[in-house]
mmCIF file of C-alpha atoms and ligand atoms in Angstrom:
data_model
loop_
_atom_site.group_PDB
_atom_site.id
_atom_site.type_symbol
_atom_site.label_atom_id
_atom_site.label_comp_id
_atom_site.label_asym_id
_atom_site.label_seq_id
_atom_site.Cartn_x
_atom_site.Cartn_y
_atom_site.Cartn_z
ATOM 1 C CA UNK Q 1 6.971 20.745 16.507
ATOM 2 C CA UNK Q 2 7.608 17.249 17.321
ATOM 3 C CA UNK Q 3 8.883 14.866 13.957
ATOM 4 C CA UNK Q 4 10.397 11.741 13.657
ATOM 5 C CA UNK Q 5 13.817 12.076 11.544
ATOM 6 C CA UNK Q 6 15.319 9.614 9.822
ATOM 7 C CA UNK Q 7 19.344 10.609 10.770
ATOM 8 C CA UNK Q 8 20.999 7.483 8.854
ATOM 9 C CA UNK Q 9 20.642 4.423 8.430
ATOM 10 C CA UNK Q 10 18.869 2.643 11.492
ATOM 11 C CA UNK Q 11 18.506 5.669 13.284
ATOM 12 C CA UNK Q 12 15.037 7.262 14.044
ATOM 13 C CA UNK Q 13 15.149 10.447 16.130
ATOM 14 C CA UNK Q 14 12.400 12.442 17.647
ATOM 15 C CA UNK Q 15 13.441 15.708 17.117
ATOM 16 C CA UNK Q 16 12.097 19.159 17.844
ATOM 17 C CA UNK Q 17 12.073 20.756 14.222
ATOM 18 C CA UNK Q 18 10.385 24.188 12.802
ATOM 19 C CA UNK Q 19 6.855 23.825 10.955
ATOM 20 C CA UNK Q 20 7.564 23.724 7.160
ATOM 21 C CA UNK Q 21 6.962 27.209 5.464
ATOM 22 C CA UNK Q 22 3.559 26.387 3.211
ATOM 23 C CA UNK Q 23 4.403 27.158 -0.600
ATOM 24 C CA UNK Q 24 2.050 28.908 -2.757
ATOM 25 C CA UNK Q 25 1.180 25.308 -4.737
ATOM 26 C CA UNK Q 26 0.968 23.804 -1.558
ATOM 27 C CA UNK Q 27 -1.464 22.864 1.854
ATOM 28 C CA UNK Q 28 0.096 22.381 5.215
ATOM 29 C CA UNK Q 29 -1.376 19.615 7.110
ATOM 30 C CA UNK Q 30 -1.908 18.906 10.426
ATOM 31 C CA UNK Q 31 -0.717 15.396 10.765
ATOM 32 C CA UNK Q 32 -3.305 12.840 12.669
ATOM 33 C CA UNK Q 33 -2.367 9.659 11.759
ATOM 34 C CA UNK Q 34 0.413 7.957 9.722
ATOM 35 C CA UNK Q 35 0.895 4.374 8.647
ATOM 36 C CA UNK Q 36 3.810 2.553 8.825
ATOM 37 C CA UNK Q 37 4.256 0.271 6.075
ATOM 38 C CA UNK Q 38 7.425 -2.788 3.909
ATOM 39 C CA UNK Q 39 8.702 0.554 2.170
ATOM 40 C CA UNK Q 40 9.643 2.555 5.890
ATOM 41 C CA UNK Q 41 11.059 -0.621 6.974
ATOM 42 C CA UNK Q 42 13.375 -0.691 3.770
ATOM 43 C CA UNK Q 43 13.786 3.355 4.117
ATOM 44 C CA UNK Q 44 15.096 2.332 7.733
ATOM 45 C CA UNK Q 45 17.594 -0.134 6.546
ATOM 46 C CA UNK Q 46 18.437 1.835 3.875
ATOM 47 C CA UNK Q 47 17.212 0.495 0.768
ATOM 48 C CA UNK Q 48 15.243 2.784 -1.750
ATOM 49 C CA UNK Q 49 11.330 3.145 -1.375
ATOM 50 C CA UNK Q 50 9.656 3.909 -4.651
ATOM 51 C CA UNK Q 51 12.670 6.435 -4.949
ATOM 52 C CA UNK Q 52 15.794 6.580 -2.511
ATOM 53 C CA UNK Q 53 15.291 8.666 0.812
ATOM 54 C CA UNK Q 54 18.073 10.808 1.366
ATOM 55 C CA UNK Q 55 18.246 11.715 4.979
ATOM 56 C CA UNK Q 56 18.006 13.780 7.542
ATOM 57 C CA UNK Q 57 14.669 13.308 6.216
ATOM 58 C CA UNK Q 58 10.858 12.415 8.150
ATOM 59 C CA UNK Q 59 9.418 9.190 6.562
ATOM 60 C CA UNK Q 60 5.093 8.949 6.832
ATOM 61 C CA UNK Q 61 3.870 8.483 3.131
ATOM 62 C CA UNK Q 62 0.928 7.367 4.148
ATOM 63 C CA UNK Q 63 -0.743 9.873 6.295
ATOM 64 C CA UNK Q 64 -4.520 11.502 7.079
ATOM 65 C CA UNK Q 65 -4.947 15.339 8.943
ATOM 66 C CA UNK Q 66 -6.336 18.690 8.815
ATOM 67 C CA UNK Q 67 -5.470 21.445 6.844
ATOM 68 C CA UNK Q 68 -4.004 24.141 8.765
ATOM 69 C CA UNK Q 69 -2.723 26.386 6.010
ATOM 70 C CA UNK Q 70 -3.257 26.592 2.225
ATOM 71 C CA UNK Q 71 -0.690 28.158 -0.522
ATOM 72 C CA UNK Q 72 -1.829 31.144 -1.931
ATOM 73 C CA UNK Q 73 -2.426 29.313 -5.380
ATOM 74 C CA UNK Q 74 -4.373 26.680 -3.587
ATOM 75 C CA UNK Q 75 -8.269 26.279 -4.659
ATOM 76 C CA UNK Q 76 -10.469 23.884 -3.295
ATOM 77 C CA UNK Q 77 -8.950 23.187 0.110
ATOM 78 C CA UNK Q 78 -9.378 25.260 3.504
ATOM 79 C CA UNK Q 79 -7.935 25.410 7.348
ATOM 80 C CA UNK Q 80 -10.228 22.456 8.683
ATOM 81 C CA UNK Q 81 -10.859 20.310 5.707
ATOM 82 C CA UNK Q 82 -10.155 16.582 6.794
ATOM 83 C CA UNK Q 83 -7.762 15.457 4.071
ATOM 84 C CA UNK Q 84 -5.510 12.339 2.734
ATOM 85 C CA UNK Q 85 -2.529 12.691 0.379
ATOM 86 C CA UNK Q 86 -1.254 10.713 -2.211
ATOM 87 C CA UNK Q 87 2.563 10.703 -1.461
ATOM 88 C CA UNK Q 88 3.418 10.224 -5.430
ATOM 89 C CA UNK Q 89 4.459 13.332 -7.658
ATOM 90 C CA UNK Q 90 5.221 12.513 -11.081
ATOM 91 C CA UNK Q 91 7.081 14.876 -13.230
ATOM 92 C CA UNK Q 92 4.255 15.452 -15.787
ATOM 93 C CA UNK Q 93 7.009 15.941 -18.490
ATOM 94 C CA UNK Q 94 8.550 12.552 -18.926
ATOM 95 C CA UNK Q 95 8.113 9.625 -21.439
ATOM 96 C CA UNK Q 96 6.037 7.387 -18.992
ATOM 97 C CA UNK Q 97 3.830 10.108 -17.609
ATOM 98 C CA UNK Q 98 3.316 11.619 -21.668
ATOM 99 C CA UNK Q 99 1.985 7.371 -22.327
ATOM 100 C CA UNK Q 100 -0.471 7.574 -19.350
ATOM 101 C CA UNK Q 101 1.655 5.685 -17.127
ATOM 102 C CA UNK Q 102 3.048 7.771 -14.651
ATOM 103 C CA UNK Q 103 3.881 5.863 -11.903
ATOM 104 C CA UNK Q 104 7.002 4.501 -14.458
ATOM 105 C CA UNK Q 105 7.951 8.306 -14.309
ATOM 106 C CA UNK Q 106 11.560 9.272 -14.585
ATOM 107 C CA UNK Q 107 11.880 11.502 -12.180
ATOM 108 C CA UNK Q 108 9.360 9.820 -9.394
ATOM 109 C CA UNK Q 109 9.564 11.854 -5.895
ATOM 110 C CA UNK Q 110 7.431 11.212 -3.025
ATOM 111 C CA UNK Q 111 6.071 12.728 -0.289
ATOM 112 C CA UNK Q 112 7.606 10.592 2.927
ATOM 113 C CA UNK Q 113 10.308 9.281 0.965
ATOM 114 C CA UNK Q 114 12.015 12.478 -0.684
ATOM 115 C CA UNK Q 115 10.287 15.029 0.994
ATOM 116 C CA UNK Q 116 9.604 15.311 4.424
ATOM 117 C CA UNK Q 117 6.220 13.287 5.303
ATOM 118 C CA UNK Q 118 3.405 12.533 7.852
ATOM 119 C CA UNK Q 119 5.102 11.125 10.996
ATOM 120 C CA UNK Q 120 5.713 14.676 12.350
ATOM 121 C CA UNK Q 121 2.987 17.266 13.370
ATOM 122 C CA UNK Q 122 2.759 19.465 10.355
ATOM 123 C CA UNK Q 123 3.592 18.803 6.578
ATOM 124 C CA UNK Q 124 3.551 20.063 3.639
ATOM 125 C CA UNK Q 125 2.089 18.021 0.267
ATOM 126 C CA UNK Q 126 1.597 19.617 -3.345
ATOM 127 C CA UNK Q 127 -2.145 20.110 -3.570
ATOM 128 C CA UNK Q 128 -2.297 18.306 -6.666
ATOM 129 C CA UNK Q 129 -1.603 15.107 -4.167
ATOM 130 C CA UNK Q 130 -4.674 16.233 -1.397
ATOM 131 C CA UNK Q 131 -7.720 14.352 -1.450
ATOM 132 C CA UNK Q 132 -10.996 15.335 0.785
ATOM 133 C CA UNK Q 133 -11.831 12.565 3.273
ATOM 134 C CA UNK Q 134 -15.504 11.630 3.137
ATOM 135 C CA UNK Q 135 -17.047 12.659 6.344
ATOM 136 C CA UNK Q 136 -18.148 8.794 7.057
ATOM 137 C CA UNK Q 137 -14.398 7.926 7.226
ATOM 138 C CA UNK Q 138 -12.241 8.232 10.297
ATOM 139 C CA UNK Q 139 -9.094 9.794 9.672
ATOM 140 C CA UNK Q 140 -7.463 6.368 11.534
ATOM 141 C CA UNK Q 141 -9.046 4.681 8.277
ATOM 142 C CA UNK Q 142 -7.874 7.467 6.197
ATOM 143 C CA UNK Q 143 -4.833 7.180 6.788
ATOM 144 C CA UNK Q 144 -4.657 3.735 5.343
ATOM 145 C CA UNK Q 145 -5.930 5.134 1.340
ATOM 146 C CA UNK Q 146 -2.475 4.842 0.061
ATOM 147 C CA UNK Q 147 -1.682 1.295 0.600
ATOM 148 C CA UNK Q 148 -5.679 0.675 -0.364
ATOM 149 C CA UNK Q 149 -4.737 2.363 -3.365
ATOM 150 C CA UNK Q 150 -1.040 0.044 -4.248
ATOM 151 C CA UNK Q 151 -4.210 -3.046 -4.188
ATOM 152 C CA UNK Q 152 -6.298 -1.244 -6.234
ATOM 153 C CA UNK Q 153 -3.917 -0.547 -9.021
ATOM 154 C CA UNK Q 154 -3.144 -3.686 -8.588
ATOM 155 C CA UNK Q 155 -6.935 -4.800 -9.389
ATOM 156 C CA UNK Q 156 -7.182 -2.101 -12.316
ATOM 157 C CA UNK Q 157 -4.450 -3.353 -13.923
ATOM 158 C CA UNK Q 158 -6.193 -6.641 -14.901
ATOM 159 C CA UNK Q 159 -10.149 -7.120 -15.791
ATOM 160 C CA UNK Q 160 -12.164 -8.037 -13.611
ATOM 161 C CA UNK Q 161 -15.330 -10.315 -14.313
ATOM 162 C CA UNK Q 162 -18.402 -12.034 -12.062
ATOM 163 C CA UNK Q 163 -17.091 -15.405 -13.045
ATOM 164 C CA UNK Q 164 -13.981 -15.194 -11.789
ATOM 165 C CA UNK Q 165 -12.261 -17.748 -9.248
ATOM 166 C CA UNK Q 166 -9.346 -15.011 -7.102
ATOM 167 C CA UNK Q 167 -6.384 -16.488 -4.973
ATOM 168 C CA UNK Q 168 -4.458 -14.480 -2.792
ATOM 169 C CA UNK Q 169 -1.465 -15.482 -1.424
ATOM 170 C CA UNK Q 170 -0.228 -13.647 1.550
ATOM 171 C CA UNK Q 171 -2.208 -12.328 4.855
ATOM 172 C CA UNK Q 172 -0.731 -9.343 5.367
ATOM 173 C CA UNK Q 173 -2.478 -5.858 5.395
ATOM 174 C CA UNK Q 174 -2.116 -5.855 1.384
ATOM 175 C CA UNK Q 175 -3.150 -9.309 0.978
ATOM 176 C CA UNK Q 176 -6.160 -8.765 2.943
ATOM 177 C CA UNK Q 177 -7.032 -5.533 1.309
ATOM 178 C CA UNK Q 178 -6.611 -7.520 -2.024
ATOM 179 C CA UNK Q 179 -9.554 -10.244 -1.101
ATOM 180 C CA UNK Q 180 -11.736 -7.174 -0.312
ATOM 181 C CA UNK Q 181 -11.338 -5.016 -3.832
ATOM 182 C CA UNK Q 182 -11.653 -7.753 -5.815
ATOM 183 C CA UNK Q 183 -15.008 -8.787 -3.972
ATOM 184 C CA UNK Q 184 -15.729 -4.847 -4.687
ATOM 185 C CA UNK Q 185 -14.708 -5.227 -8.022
ATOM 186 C CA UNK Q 186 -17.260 -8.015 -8.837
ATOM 187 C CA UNK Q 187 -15.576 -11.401 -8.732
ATOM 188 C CA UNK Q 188 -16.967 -14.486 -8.176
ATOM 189 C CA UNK Q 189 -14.896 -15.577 -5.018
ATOM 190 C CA UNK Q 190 -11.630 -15.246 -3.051
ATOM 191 C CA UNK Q 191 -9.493 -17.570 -1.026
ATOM 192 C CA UNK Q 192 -7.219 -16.764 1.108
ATOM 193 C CA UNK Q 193 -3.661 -17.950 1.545
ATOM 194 C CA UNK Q 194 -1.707 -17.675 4.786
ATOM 195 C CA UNK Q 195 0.314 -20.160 7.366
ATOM 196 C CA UNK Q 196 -1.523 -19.687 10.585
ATOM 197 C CA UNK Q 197 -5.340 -21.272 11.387
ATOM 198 C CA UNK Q 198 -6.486 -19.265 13.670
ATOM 199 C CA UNK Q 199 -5.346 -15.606 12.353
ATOM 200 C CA UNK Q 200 -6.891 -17.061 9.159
ATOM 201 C CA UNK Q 201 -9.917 -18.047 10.419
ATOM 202 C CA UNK Q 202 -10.788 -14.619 11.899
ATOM 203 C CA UNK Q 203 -9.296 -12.853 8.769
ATOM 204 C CA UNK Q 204 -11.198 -15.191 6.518
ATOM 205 C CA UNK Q 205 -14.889 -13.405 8.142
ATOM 206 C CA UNK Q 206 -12.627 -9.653 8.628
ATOM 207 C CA UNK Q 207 -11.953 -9.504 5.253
ATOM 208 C CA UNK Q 208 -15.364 -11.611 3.548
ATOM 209 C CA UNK Q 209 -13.299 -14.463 2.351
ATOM 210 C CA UNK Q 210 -14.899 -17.301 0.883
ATOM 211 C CA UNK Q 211 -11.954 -20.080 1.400
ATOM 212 C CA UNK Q 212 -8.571 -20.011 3.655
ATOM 213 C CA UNK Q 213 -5.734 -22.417 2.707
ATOM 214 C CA UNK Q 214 -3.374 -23.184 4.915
ATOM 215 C CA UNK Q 215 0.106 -23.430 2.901
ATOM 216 C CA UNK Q 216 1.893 -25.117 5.864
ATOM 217 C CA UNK Q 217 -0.472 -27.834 5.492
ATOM 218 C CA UNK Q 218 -2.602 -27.859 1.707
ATOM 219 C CA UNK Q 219 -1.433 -27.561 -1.264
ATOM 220 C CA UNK Q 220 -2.918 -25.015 -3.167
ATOM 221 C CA UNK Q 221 -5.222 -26.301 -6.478
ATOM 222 C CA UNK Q 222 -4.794 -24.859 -9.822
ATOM 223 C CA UNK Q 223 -8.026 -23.370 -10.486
ATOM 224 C CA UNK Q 224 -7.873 -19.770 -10.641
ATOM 225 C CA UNK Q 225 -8.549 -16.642 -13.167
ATOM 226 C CA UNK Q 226 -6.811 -14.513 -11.125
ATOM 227 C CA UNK Q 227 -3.952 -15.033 -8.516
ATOM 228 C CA UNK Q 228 -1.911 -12.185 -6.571
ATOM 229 C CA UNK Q 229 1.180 -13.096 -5.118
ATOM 230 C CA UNK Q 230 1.116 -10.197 -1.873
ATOM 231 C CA UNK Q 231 3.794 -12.222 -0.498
ATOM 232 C CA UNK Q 232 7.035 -11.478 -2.505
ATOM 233 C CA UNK Q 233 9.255 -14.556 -2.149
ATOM 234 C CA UNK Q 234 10.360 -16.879 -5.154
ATOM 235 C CA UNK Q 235 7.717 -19.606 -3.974
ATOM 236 C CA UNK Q 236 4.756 -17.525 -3.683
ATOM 237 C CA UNK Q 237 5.462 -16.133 -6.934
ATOM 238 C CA UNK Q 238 5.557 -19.428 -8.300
ATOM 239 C CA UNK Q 239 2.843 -20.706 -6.686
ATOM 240 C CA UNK Q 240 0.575 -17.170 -7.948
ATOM 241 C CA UNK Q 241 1.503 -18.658 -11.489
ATOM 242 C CA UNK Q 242 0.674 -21.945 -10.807
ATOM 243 C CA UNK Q 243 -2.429 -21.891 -9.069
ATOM 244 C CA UNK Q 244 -3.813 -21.137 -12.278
ATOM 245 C CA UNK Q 245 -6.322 -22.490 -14.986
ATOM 246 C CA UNK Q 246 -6.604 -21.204 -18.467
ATOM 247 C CA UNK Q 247 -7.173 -17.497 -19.717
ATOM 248 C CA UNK Q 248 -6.115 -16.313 -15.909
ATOM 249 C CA UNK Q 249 -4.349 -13.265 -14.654
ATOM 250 C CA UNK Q 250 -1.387 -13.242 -12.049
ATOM 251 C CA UNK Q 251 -0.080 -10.020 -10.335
ATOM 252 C CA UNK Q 252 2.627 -9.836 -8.791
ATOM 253 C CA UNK Q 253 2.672 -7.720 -6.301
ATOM 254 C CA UNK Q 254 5.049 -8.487 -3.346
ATOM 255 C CA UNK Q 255 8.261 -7.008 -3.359
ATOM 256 C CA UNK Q 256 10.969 -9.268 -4.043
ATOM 257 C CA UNK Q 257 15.002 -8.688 -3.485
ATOM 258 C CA UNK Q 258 16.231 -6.975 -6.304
ATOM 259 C CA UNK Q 259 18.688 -9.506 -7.425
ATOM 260 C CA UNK Q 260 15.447 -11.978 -6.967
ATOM 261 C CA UNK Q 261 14.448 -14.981 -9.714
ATOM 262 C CA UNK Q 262 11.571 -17.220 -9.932
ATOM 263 C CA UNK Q 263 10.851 -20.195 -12.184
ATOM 264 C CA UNK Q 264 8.314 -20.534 -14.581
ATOM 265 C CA UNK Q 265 6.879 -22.972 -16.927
ATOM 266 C CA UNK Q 266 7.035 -21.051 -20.044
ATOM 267 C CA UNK Q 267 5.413 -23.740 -21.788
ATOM 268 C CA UNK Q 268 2.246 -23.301 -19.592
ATOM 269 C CA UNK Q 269 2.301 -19.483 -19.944
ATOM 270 C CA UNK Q 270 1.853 -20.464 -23.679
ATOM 271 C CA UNK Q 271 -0.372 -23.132 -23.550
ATOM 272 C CA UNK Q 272 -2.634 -21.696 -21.179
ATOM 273 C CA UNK Q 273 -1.881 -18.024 -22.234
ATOM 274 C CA UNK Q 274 -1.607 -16.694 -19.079
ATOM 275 C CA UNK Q 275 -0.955 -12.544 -18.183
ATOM 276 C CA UNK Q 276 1.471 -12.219 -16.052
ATOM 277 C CA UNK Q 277 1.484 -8.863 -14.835
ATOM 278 C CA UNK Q 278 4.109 -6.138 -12.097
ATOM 279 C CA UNK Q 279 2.089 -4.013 -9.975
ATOM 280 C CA UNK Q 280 3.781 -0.874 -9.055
ATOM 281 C CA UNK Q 281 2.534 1.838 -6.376
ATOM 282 C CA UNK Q 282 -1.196 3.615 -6.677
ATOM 283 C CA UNK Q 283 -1.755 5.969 -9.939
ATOM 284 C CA UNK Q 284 -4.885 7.811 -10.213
ATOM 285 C CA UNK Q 285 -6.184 5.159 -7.734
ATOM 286 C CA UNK Q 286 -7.180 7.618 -4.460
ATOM 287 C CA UNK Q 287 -10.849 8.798 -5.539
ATOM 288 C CA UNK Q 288 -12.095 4.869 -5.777
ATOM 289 C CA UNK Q 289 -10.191 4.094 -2.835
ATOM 290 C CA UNK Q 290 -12.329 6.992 -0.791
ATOM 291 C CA UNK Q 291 -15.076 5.449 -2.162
ATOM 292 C CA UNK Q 292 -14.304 1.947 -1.177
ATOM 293 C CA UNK Q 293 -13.498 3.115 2.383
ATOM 294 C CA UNK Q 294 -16.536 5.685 2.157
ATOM 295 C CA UNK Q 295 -19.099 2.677 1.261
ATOM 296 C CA UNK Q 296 -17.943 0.216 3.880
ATOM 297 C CA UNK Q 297 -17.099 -2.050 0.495
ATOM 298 C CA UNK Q 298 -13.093 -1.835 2.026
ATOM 299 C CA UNK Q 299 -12.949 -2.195 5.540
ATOM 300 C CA UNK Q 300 -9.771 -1.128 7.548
ATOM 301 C CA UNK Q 301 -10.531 -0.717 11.023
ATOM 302 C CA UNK Q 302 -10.899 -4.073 11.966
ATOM 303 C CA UNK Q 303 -7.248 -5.452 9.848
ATOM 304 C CA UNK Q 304 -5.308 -2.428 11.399
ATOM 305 C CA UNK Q 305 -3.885 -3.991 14.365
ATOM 306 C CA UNK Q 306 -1.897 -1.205 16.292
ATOM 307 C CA UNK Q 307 -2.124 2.430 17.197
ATOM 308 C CA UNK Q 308 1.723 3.325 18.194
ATOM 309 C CA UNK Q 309 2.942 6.730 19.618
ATOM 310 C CA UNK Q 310 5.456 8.841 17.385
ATOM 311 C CA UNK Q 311 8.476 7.350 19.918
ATOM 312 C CA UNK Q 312 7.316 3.798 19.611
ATOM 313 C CA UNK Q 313 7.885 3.750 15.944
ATOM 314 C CA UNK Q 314 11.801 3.344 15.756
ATOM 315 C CA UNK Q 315 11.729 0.316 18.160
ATOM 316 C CA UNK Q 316 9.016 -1.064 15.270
ATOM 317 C CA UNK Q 317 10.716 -0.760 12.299
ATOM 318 C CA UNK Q 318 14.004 -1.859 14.359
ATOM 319 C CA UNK Q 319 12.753 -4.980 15.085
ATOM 320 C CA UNK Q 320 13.312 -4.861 19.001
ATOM 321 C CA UNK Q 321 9.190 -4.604 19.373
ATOM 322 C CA UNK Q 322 7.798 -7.559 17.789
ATOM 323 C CA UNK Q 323 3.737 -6.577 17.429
ATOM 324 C CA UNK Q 324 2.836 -7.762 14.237
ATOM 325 C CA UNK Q 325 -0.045 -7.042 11.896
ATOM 326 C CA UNK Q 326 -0.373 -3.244 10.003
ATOM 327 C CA UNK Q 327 0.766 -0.438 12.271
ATOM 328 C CA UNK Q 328 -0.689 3.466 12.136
ATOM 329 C CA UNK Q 329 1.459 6.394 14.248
ATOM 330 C CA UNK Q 330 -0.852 8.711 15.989
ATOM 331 C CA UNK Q 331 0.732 11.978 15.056
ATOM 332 C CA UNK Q 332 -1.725 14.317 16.379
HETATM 333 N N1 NAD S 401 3.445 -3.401 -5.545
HETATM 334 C C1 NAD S 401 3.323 -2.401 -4.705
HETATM 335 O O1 NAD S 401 3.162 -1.256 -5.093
HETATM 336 C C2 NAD S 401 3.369 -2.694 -3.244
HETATM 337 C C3 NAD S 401 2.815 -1.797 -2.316
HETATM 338 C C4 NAD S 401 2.801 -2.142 -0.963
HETATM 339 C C5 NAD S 401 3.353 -3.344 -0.555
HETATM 340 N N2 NAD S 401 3.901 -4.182 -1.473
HETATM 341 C C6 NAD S 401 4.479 -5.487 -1.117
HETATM 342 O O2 NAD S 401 3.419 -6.413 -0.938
HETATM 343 C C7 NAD S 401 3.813 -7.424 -0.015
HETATM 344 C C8 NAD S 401 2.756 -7.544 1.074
HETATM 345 O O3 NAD S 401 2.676 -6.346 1.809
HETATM 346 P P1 NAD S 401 2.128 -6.369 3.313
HETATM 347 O O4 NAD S 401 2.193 -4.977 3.798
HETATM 348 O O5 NAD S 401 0.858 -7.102 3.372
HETATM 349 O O6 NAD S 401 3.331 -7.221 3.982
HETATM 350 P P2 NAD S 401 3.344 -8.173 5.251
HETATM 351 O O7 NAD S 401 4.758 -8.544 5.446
HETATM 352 O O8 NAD S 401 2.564 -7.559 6.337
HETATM 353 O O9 NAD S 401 2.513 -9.448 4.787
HETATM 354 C C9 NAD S 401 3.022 -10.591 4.214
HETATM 355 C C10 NAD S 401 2.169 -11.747 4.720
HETATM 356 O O10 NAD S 401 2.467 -12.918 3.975
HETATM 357 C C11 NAD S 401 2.456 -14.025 4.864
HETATM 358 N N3 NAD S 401 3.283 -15.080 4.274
HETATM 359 C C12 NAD S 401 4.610 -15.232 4.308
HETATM 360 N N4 NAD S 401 4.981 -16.346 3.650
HETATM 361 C C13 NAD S 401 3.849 -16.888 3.173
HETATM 362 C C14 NAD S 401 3.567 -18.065 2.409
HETATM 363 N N5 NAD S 401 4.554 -18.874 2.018
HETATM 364 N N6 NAD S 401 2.285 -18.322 2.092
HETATM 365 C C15 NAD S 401 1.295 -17.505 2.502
HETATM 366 N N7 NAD S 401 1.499 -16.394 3.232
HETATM 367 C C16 NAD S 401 2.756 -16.102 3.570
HETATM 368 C C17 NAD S 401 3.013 -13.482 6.168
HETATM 369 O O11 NAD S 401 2.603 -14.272 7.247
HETATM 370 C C18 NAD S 401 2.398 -12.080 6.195
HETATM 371 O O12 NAD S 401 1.145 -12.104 6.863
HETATM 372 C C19 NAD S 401 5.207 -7.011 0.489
HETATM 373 O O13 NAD S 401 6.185 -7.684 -0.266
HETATM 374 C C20 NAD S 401 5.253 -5.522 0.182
HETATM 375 O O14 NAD S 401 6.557 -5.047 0.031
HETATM 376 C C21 NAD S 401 3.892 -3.895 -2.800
HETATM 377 ZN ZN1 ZN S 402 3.205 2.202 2.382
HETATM 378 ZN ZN1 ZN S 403 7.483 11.824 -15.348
#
């Protein structure tokens, strides 16, 4: 079968490789779509994901198919069944998965990172990780429910209330993802933060924002209760914190460098006892993400801007093809 190997650093190969024998806790799936996504552009360069990738090794964490084989330990799953997977396996025997917080777990693998994942024809996922896809949602969307579900842990981890004020900083796929579940989860508005007019202006009615700011040209006003920085850089951060009023909620969510700082008025996180709160990958999160995708409340179609081929991918992720906007591999 065909599968796109990551050799070494910087160095994509489509290769001709054997389908993966099925073990008994497992399901084989027939690959249809896989997004492309920050983490494979780090796994490229070779920086860690969620965990390191050690190649040879096929990247695709987030990825939507058929079942074409189940393990013989495997219940609720059949040749046929239209399925997602949650690339995430926690240990079940740490510290942080014993406190309820697995996605801190000591021993975090992932499917697409660690173990081979969907940008290849066939592969394998621990059924525990396999999710039915509700019949209403195209497996093009589908393929989209893990990076829906890094936004909606995001949202879980704070609360949520009608009265609230959001602010998202950052137009990317997650930032747009973000105005959309927090609509979902029942706040009173959302603006939008990006650099480009236009692109916001048609992402402001994609995504059912009620405000865009420009941050080339407005500054943005502190009057939030809940800001998201889905950006990752030291002055986005900052901004997230200071865009807000009292009582509110920041997550940040972008990825920063690892050696990265921001500053902070600690004074103000004080005064106006404000929650500053990491957001890391998508616990428990893939049944409401279905949902959101299943009930039109999260809409992905329309903010997923390019269908590649399996052999278009390394030139992506390489830089030397410059589309932008969220990328998914038709694996088929
Ligand atoms: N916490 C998690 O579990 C998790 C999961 C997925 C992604 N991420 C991170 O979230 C961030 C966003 O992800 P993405 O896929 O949307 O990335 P992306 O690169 O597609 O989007 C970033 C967007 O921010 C915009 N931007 C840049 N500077 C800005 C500024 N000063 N003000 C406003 N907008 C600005 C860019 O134009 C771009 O549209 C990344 O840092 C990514 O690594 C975190
Ligand atoms: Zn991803
Ligand atoms: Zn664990």
């Amino acid at each position: 079968m065909k599968a796109l190997v990551l050799t070494g650093v910087k160095q994509l190969k489509v290769e001709d490789i054997p389908v993966p024998k099925t073990k008994d806790n497992e399901v084989l799936i027939h690959s249809y779509y896989a997004g492309i996504c920050g983490t494979d552009f780090g796994l490229y360069n070779g920086l860690p994901g969620s965990a390191p990738a050690v190649p040879p090794i096929v990247l695709g964490h987030e990825a939507a198919g058929v079942v074409a084989k189940v393990g013989k330990n495997v219940k609720g799953f059949k040749k046929g069944d239209r399925v997602t997977m949650d690339p995430n396996c926690y240990c079940g025997h740490c510290r942080y998965c014993h406190i309820g917080i697995p996605e801190m777990c000591d021993n975090l693998s992932a499917v697409g990172v660690t173990r081979n994942g969907g940008l290849e024809q066939y592969f394998t996922a621990p059924a525990t990780n396999v999710y039915h896809v509700p019949a209403n949602v195209p497996l093009k969307d589908a393929a989209t429910t893990e990076p829906v579900s890094c936004a909606l842990h995001g949202v879980k981890l704070i609360h949520t209330s009608p009265y609230q004020r959001a602010l998202v900083i950052g137009d990317g796929f997650e930032g747009l993802l973000f105005c959309q579940i927090l609509k979902a989860y029942g706040v009173r508005s959302v603006t939008l933060v990006g650099r480009h007019d236009d692109k916001l202006a048609e992402e402001k009615k994609a995504v059912g924002a009620d405000r865009v700011i420009n941050a080339t040209k407005e500054k943005i006003p502190a009057k939030y209760d809940v800001t998201v920085d889905a950006v990752g850089l030291p002055q986005t951060q900052e901004a997230a914190v200071n865009a807000t009023v009292k009582g509110a909620q920041v997550i940040l969510f972008g990825v920063g460098k690892p050696n990265q700082h921001f500053s902070m008025n600690t004074y103000k996180v004080y005064q106006k006892e404000l929650t500053v709160h990491g957001s890391f990958i998508n616990p428990n999160a893939f049944v409401d993400s279905l949902a959101l995708l299943s009930t039109g409340k999260v809409k992905v179609a329309p903010i997923v801007k390019n269908v590649l081929k399996l052999d278009e991918v390394a030139d992506v992720l390489g830089g030397k093809d410059k589309r932008v906007g969220k990328c998914v591999v038709s694996t088929k």
